[in-house]
Coordinates of C-alpha atoms and ligand atoms in Angstrom, one line a residue:
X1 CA 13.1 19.1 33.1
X2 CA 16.2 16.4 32.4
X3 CA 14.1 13.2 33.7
X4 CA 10.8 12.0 31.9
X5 CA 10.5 10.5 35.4
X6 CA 9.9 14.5 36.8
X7 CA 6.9 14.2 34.3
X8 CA 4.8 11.7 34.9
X9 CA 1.8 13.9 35.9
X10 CA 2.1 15.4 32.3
X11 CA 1.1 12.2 30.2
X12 CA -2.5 13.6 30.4
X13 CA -2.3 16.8 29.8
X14 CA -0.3 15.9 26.8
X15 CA -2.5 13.6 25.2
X16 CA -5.0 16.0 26.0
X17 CA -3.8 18.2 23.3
X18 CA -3.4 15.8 21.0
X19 CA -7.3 14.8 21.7
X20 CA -8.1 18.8 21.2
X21 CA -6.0 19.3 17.9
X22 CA -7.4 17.0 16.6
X23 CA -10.8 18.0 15.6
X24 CA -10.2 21.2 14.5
X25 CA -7.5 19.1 12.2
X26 CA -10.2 16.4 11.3
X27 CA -13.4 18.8 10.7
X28 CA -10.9 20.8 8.2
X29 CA -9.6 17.7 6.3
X30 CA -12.5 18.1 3.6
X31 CA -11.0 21.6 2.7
X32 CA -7.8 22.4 3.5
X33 CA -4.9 22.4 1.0
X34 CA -3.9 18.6 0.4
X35 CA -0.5 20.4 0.6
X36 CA 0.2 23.8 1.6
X37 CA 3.3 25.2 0.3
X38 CA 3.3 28.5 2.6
X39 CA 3.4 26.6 5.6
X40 CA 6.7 25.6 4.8
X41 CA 8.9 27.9 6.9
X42 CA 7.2 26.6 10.0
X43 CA 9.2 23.8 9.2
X44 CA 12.5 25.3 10.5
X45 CA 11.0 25.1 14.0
X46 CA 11.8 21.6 14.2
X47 CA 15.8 22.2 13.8
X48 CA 18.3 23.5 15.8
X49 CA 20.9 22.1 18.0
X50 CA 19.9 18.9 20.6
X51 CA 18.4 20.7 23.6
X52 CA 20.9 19.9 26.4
X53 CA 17.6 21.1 29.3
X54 CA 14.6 19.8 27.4
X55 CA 12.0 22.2 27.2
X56 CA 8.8 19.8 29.1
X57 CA 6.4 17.3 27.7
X58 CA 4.0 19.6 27.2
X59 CA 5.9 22.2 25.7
X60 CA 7.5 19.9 23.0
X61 CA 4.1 18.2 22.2
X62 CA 2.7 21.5 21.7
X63 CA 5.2 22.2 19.0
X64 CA 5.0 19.0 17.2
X65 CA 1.1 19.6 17.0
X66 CA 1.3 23.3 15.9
X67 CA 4.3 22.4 13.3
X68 CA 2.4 18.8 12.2
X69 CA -1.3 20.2 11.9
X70 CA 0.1 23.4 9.5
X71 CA 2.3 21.3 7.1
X72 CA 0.9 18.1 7.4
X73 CA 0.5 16.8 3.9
X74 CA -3.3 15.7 4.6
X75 CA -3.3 12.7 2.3
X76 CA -5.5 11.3 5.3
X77 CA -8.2 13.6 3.7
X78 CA -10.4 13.1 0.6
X79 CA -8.5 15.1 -2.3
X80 CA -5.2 13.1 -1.9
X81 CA -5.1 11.1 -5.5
X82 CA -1.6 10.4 -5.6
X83 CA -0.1 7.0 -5.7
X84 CA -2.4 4.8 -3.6
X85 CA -3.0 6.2 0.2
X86 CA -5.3 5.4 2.0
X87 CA -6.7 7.5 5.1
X88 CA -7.8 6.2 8.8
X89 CA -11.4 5.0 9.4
X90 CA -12.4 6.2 12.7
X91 CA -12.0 3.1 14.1
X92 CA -8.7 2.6 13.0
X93 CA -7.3 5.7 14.3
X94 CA -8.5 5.6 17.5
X95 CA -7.5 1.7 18.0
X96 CA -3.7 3.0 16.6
X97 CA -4.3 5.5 19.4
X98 CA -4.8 2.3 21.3
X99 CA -1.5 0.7 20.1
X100 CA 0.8 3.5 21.6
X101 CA -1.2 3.8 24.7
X102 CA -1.0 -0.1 25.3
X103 CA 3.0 -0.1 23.8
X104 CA 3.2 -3.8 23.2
X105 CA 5.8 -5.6 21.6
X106 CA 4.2 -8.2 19.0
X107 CA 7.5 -10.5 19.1
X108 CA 5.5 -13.5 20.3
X109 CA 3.7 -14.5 23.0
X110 CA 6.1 -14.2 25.9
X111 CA 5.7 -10.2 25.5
X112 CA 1.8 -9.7 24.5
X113 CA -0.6 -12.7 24.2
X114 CA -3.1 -9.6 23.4
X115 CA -0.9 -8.6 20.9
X116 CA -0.5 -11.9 19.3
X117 CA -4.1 -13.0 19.8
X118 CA -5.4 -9.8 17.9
X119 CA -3.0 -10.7 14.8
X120 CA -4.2 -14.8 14.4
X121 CA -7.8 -12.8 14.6
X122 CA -7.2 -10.3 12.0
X123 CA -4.6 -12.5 10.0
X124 CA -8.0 -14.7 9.8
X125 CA -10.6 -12.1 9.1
X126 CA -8.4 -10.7 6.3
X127 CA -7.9 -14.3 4.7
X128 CA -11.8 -14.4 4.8
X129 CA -12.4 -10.8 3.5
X130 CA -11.1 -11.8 0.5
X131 CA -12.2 -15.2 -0.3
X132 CA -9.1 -17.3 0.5
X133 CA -9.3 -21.0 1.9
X134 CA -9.1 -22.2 4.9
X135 CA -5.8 -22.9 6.4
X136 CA -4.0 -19.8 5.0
X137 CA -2.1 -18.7 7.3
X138 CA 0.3 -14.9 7.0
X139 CA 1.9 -12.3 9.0
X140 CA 1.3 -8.7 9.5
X141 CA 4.2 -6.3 7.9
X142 CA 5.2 -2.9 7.6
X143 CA 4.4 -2.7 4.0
X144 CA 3.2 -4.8 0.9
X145 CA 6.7 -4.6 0.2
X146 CA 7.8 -6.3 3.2
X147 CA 5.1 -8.5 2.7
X148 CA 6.7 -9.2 -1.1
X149 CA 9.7 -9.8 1.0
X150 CA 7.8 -12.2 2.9
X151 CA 6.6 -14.0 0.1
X152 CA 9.2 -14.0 -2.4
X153 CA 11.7 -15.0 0.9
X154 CA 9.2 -18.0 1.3
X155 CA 9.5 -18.8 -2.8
X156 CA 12.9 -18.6 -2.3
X157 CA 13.0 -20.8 0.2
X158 CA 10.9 -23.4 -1.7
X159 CA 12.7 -23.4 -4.6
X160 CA 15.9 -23.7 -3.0
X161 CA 14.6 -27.2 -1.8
X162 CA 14.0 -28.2 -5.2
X163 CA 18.0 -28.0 -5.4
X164 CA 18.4 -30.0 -2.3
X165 CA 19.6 -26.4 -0.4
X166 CA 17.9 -25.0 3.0
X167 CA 18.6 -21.8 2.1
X168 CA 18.1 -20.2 6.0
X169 CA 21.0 -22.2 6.9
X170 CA 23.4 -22.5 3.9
X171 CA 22.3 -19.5 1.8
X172 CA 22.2 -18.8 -2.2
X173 CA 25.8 -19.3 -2.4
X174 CA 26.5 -22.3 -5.0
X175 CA 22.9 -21.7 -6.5
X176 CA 21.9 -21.3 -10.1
X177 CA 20.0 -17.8 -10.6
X178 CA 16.5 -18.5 -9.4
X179 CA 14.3 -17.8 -12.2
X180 CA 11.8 -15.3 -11.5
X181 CA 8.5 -14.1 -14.4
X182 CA 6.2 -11.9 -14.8
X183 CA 4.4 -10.1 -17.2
X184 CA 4.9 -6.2 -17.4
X185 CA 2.6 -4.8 -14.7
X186 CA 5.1 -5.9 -11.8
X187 CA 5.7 -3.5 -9.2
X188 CA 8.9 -1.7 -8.5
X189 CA 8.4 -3.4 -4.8
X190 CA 8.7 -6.6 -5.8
X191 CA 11.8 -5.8 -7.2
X192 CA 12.8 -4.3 -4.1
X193 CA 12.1 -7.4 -2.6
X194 CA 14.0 -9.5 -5.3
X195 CA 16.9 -6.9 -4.3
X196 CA 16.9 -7.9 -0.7
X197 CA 17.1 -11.6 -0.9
X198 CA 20.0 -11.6 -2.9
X199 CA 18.6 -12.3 -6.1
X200 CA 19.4 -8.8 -7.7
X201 CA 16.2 -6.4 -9.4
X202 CA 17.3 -7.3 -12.9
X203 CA 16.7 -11.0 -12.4
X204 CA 13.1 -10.9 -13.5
X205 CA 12.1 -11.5 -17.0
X206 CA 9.3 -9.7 -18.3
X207 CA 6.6 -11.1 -20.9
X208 CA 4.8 -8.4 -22.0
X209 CA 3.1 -8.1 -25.0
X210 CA 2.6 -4.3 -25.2
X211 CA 3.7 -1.0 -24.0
X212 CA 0.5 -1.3 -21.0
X213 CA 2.6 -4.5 -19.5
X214 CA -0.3 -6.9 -20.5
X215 CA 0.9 -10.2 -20.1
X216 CA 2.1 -12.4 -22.6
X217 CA 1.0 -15.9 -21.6
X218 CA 2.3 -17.5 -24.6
X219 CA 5.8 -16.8 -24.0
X220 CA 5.4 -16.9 -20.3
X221 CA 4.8 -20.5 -20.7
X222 CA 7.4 -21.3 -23.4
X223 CA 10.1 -20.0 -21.0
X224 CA 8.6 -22.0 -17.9
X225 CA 8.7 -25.1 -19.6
X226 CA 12.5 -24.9 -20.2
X227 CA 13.4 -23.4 -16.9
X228 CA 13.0 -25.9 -14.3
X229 CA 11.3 -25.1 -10.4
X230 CA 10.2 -20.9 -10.9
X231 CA 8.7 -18.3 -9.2
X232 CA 5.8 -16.4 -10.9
X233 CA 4.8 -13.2 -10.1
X234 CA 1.4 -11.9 -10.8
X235 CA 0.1 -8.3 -10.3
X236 CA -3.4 -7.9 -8.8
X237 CA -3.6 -4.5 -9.5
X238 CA -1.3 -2.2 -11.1
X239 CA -1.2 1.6 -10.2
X240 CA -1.3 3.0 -13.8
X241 CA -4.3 1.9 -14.4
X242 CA -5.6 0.0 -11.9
X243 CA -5.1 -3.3 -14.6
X244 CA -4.9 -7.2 -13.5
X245 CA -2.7 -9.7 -14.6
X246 CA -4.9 -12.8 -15.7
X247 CA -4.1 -14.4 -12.3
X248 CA -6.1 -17.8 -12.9
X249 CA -3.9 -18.3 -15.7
X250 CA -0.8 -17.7 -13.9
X251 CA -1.8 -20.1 -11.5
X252 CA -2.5 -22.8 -14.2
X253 CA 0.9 -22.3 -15.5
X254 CA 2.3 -22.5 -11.9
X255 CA 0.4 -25.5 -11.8
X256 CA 1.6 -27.2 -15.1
X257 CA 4.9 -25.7 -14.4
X258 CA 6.1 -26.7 -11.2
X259 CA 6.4 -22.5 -10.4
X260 CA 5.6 -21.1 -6.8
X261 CA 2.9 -18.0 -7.5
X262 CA 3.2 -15.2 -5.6
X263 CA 0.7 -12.6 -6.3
X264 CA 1.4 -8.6 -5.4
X265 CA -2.1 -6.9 -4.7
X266 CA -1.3 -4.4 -2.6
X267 CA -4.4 -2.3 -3.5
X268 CA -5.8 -4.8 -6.4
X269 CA -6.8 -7.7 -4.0
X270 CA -9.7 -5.1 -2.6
X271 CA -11.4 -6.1 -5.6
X272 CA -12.5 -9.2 -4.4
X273 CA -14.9 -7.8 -1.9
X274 CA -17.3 -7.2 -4.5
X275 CA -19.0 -9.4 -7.1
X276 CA -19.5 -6.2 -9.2
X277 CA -15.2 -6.6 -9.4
X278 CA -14.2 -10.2 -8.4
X279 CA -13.5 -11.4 -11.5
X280 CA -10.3 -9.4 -11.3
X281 CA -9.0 -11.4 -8.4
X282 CA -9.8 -14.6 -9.7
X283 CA -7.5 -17.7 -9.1
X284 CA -5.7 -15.9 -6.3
X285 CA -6.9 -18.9 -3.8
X286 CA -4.9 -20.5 -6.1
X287 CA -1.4 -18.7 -5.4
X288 CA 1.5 -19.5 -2.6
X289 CA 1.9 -16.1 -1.5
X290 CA -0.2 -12.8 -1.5
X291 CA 1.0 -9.9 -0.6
X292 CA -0.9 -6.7 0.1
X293 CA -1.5 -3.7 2.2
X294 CA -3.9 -2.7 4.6
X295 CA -2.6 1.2 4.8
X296 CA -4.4 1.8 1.6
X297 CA -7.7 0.4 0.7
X298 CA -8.2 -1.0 4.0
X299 CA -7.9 2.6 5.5
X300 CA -5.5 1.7 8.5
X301 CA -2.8 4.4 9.3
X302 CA 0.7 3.3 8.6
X303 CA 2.3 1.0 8.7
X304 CA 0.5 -1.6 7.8
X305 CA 0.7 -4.5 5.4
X306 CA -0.1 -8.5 5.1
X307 CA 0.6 -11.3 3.5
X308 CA -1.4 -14.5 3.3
X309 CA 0.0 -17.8 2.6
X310 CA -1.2 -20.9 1.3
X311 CA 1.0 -23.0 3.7
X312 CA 1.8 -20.8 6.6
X313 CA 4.3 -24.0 8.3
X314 CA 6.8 -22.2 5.7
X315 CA 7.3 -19.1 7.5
X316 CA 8.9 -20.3 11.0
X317 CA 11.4 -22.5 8.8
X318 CA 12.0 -18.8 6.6
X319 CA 12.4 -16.7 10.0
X320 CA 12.8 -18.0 12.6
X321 CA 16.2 -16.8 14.4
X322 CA 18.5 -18.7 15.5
X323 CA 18.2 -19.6 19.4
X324 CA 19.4 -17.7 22.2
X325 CA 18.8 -18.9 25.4
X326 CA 16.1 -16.7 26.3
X327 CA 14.4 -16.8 22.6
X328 CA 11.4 -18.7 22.2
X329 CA 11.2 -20.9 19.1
X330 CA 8.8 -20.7 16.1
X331 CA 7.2 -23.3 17.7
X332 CA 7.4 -22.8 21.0
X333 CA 4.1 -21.9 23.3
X334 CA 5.4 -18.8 23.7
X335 CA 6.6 -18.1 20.4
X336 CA 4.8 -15.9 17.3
X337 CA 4.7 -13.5 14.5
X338 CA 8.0 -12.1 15.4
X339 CA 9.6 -15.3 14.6
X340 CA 7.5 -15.7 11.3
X341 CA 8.0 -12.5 9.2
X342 CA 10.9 -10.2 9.1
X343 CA 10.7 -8.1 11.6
X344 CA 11.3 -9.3 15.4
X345 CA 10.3 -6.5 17.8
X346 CA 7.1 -5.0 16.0
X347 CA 3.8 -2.9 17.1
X348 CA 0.5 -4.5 17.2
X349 CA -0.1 -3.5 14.0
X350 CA -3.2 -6.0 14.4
X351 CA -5.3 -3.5 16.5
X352 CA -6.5 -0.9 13.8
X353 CA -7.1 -3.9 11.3
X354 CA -9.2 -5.8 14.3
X355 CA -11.1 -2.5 15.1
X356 CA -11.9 -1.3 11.5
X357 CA -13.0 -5.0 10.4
X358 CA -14.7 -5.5 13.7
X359 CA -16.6 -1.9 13.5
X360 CA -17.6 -1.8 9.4
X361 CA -17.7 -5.6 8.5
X362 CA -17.6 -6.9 5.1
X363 CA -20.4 -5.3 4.3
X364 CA -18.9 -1.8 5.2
X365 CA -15.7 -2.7 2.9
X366 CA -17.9 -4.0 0.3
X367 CA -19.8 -0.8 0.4
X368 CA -16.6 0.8 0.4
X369 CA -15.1 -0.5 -2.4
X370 CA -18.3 0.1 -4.6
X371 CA -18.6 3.6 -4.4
X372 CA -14.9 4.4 -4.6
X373 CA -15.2 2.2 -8.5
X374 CA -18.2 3.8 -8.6
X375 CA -16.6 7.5 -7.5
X376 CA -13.4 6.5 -10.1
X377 CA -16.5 5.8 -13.5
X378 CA -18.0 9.2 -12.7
X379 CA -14.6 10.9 -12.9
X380 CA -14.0 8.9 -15.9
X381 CA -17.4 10.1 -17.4
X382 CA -16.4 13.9 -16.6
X383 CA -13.2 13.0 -18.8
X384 CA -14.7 11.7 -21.5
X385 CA -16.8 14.7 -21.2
X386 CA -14.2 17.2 -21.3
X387 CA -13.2 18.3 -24.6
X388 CA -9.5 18.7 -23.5
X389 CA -8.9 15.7 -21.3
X390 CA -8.5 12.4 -22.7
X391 CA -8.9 9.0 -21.2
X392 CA -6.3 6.6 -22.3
X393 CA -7.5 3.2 -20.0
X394 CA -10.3 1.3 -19.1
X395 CA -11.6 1.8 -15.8
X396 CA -11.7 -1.8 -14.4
X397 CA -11.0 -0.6 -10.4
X398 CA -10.2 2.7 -8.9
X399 CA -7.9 4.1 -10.8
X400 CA -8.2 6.3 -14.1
X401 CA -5.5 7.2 -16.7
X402 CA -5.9 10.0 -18.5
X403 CA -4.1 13.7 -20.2
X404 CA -4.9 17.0 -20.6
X405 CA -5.5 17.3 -24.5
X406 CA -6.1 20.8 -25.5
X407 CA -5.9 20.7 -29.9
X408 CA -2.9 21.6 -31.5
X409 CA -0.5 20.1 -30.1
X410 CA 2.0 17.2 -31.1
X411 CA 3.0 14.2 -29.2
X412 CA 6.1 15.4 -27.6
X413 CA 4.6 18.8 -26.7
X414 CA 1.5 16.7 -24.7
X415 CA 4.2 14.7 -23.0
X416 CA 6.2 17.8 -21.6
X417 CA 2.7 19.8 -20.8
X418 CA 1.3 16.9 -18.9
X419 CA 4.5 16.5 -17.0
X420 CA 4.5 19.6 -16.3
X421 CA 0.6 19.6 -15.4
X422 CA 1.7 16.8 -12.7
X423 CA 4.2 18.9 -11.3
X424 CA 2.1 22.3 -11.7
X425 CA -1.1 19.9 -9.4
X426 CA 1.4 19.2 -6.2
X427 CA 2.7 22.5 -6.2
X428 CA -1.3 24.5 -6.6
X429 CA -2.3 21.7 -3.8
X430 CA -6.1 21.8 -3.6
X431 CA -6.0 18.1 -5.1
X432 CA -3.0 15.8 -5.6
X433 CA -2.9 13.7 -8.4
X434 CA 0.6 12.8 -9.2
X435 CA 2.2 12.4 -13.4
X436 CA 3.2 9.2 -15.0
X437 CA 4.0 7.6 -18.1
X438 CA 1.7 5.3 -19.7
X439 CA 2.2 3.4 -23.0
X440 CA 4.8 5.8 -23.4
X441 CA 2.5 9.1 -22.8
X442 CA 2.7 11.5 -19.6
X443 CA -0.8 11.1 -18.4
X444 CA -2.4 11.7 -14.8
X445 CA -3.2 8.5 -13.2
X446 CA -5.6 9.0 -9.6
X447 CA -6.6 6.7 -7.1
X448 CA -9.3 6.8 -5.2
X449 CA -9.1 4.7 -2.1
X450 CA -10.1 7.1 1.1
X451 CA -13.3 6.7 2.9
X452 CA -13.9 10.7 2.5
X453 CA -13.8 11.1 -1.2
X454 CA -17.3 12.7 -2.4
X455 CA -18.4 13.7 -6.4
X456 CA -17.9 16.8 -5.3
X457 CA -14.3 16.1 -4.7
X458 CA -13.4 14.6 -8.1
X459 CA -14.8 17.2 -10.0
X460 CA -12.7 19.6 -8.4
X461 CA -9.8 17.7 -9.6
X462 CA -11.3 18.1 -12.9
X463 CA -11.7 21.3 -12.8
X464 CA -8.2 22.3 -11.1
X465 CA -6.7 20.4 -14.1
X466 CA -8.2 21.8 -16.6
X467 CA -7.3 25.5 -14.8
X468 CA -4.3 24.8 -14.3
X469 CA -3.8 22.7 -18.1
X470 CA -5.2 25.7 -19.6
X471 CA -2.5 28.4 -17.5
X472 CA 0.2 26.3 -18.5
X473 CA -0.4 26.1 -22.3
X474 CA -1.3 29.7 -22.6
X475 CA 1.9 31.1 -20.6
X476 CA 4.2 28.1 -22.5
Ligands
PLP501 C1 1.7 0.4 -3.3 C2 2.2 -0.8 -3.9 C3 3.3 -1.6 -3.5 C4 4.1 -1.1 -2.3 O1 3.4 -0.8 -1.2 P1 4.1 -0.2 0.1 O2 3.1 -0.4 1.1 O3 4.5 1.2 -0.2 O4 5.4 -1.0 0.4 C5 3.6 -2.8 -4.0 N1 2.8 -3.2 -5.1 C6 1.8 -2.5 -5.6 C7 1.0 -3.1 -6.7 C8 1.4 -1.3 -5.0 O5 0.4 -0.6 -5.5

């Protein structure tokens, strides 16, 4: 049993059970528990000491399945309203099938010309899903926030210029603190990303002009015009809500400005699928960077983000390594997207985005899109309709922010029972919709970006909230 090389005849057989878990696992999706808490103990199974005699392919495989399927959280399914998750078209999962089966490295050309072929395809079909001109150019990345890294390395990079530096080679040593603005809906992420580069979290400054993070433009401006070469960051999307920074207005201020836009829309840049919702993304043809994921909206399993540039001849200055003898170059016939994001050895990521795009269209995704604003309006109309639930946003996307508001009770108090509403959701797990604060209130806040959500669905979240709102004041 020591050797995988004793097992070659069980490849088969083992993906053969995956093939035959799985549609039990899929066809019960629509109605399991998004999370089921009594499944836990199973988890124990996967401990213990390293086997020194593995126990076979099959045997170990069978495990993982039996373990995986019973305490799975199925966020893949349609109930899953927490954060923003998307789940797996069934294109997509069966091309990511695809990518283990095939195992190639997406470093660059000299290890998969498939591989690097499928990501200038769907690098392209994403740049015209969504509107933007061309001769963008981008990278595939683990995340939006490696793609915010991608970006925001590539602002750096420019603005460093302005000072006469090339950062790759010299670094920020020496530099003045690279001014960095946004208004108040940016995303933890990008302040990830801000982290990583070197330029600290706390170097963004924030013009907000209330407690929602709405932009304040008028101050935005004044503090451009005494700051010298900038980097903007605009929000296409923000998760409380599902609100938009004003993005053509960011890029006229970029534009005035001498700033470098990057624009975060991890989720938000789905919007410009339709013309029901474009206005939202309006002006992002006119930013530098654009980060955003494909794991969510675009239903592809993880991991799986993009980021589209206005001048992709910026990214092999930003990351490409520097040579060993048997390295290709950014340039280099055999080189690729391995030397033009941050990651070097890398799946091809590209083949679920290729296969869902290639099998649904921009028709299917505009289709898509639709019903889940329209899916997030009727849940916003069963709100309104609910004598203790209150709305506290518009609706402009996919997201809606709202309490539980039976009468009675005093600010605080609604703050502590929706918190603990949030909490009370993930533990009851027939829907998952997670707690956060909003203009200063605990509120509810679910997304609804999976192909499988139905009415039906949402209005069991409505009813499990107000069940479980009602339990909770009664027994507080
Ligand atoms: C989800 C999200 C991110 C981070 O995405 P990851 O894929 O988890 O890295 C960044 N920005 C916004 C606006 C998001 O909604």
């Amino acid at each position: 049993m020591a050797d995988p090389l004793h097992e070659r005849d069980e490849t088969l057989p083992a993906l053969r059970e995956v093939v035959r878990a799985a549609g039990p696992y899929l066809d019960a999706l629509p109605e399991r528990l998004v999370y089921d808490r009594a499944a836990e103990p199973l988890l124990d199974r996967l401990g213990g000491p390293l086997p020194e005699d593995g126990r076979g392919t099959r045997a170990a495989v069978e495990e993982l399945l039996r373990v995986g399927t019973a305490t799975a959280t199925a966020s893949a399914g349609p109930r899953f309203f927490h954060f923003v998750i998307g789940g797996a078209t069934p294109a997509a999962l069966a091309a990511d099938w695809v990518v283990s089966l095939l195992d190639q490295n997406a470093f660059v050309r000299a290890s998969s010309r498939f591989a690097d072929t499928a990501e200038r395809v769907a690098l392209d079909w994403l740049r015209q899903l969504f509107g933007l001109p061309a001769g963008w150019g981008g990278a595939l990345t683990a995340s939006a926030t490696f793609a915010n890294v991608t970006g925001l390395a590539l602002a750096t990079h420019w603005w460093a210029e302005r000072h006469g530096v090339d950062v790759a080679s010299a670094g920020l040593a020496g530099l003045p603190r690279m001014p960095v603005l946004s208004g108040g809906h940016v995303h933890p992420s990008a302040r990830k990303a801000l982290q990583l580069l070197g330029h600290g979290k706390d170097t963004v400054e924030v013009f907000a002009r209330d407690g929602t993070g709405r932009v304040d433009l008028d101050g935005l401006r004044r503090r451009l015009g005494a700051v010298g070469p900038a980097v903007v960051i605009g929000t296409a999307g923000e998760p409380n809500a599902g609100d938009f920074d004003p993005v053509a207005d960011l890029a006229d201020l970029a534009g005035e400005h001498c700033a470098w836009l990057h624009v975060d829309g991890a989720f938000g840049l789905f919007a410009a699928l339709s013309p029901r919702t474009a206005h939202l993304t309006a002006g992002v043809e006119r930013a530098d960077s654009v980060a955003a994921d494909a794991h969510k909206w675009l239903n592809v399993p993880y991991e799986s983000g993009f980021v589209l540039v206005r001048d992709p001849s910026r990214l092999g200055p930003a990351f490409g390594m520097p040579g060993a003898p048997y390295l290709p170059g950014p340039d280099d016939p055999r080189g690729g997207y391995g030397l033009l994001g941050p990651e070097s050895s890398r799946r091809a990521r590209a083949l679920p985005i290729w296969a869902t795009l290639a099998a649904y269209g921009r028709g299917g995704y505009r289709e898509l899109v639709e019903r889940h604003c329209d899916l997030a309006r009727h849940l916003a109309a069963a709100v309104d309709a609910a004598p203790d639930l209150e709305r506290l946003a518009e609706v402009p996307l996919n997201v809606v922010c709202f309490r539980y508001r039976p009468p009675g009770l005093a600010e605080p108090e609604l703050d502590a029972l929706n918190r603990r509403l949030g909490e009370a959701l993930l533990d009851d797990g027939r829907v998952y919709a997670g707690a956060t604060v909003y203009d200063g209130r605990a509120a509810l806040r679910p997304a609804i970006s999976n192909w499988r959500t139905t009415e039906g669905d949402l209005d069991l979240l409505v009813a499990v909230v107000r069940e479980l709102g009602d339990r909770l004041r009664t027994t507080a």
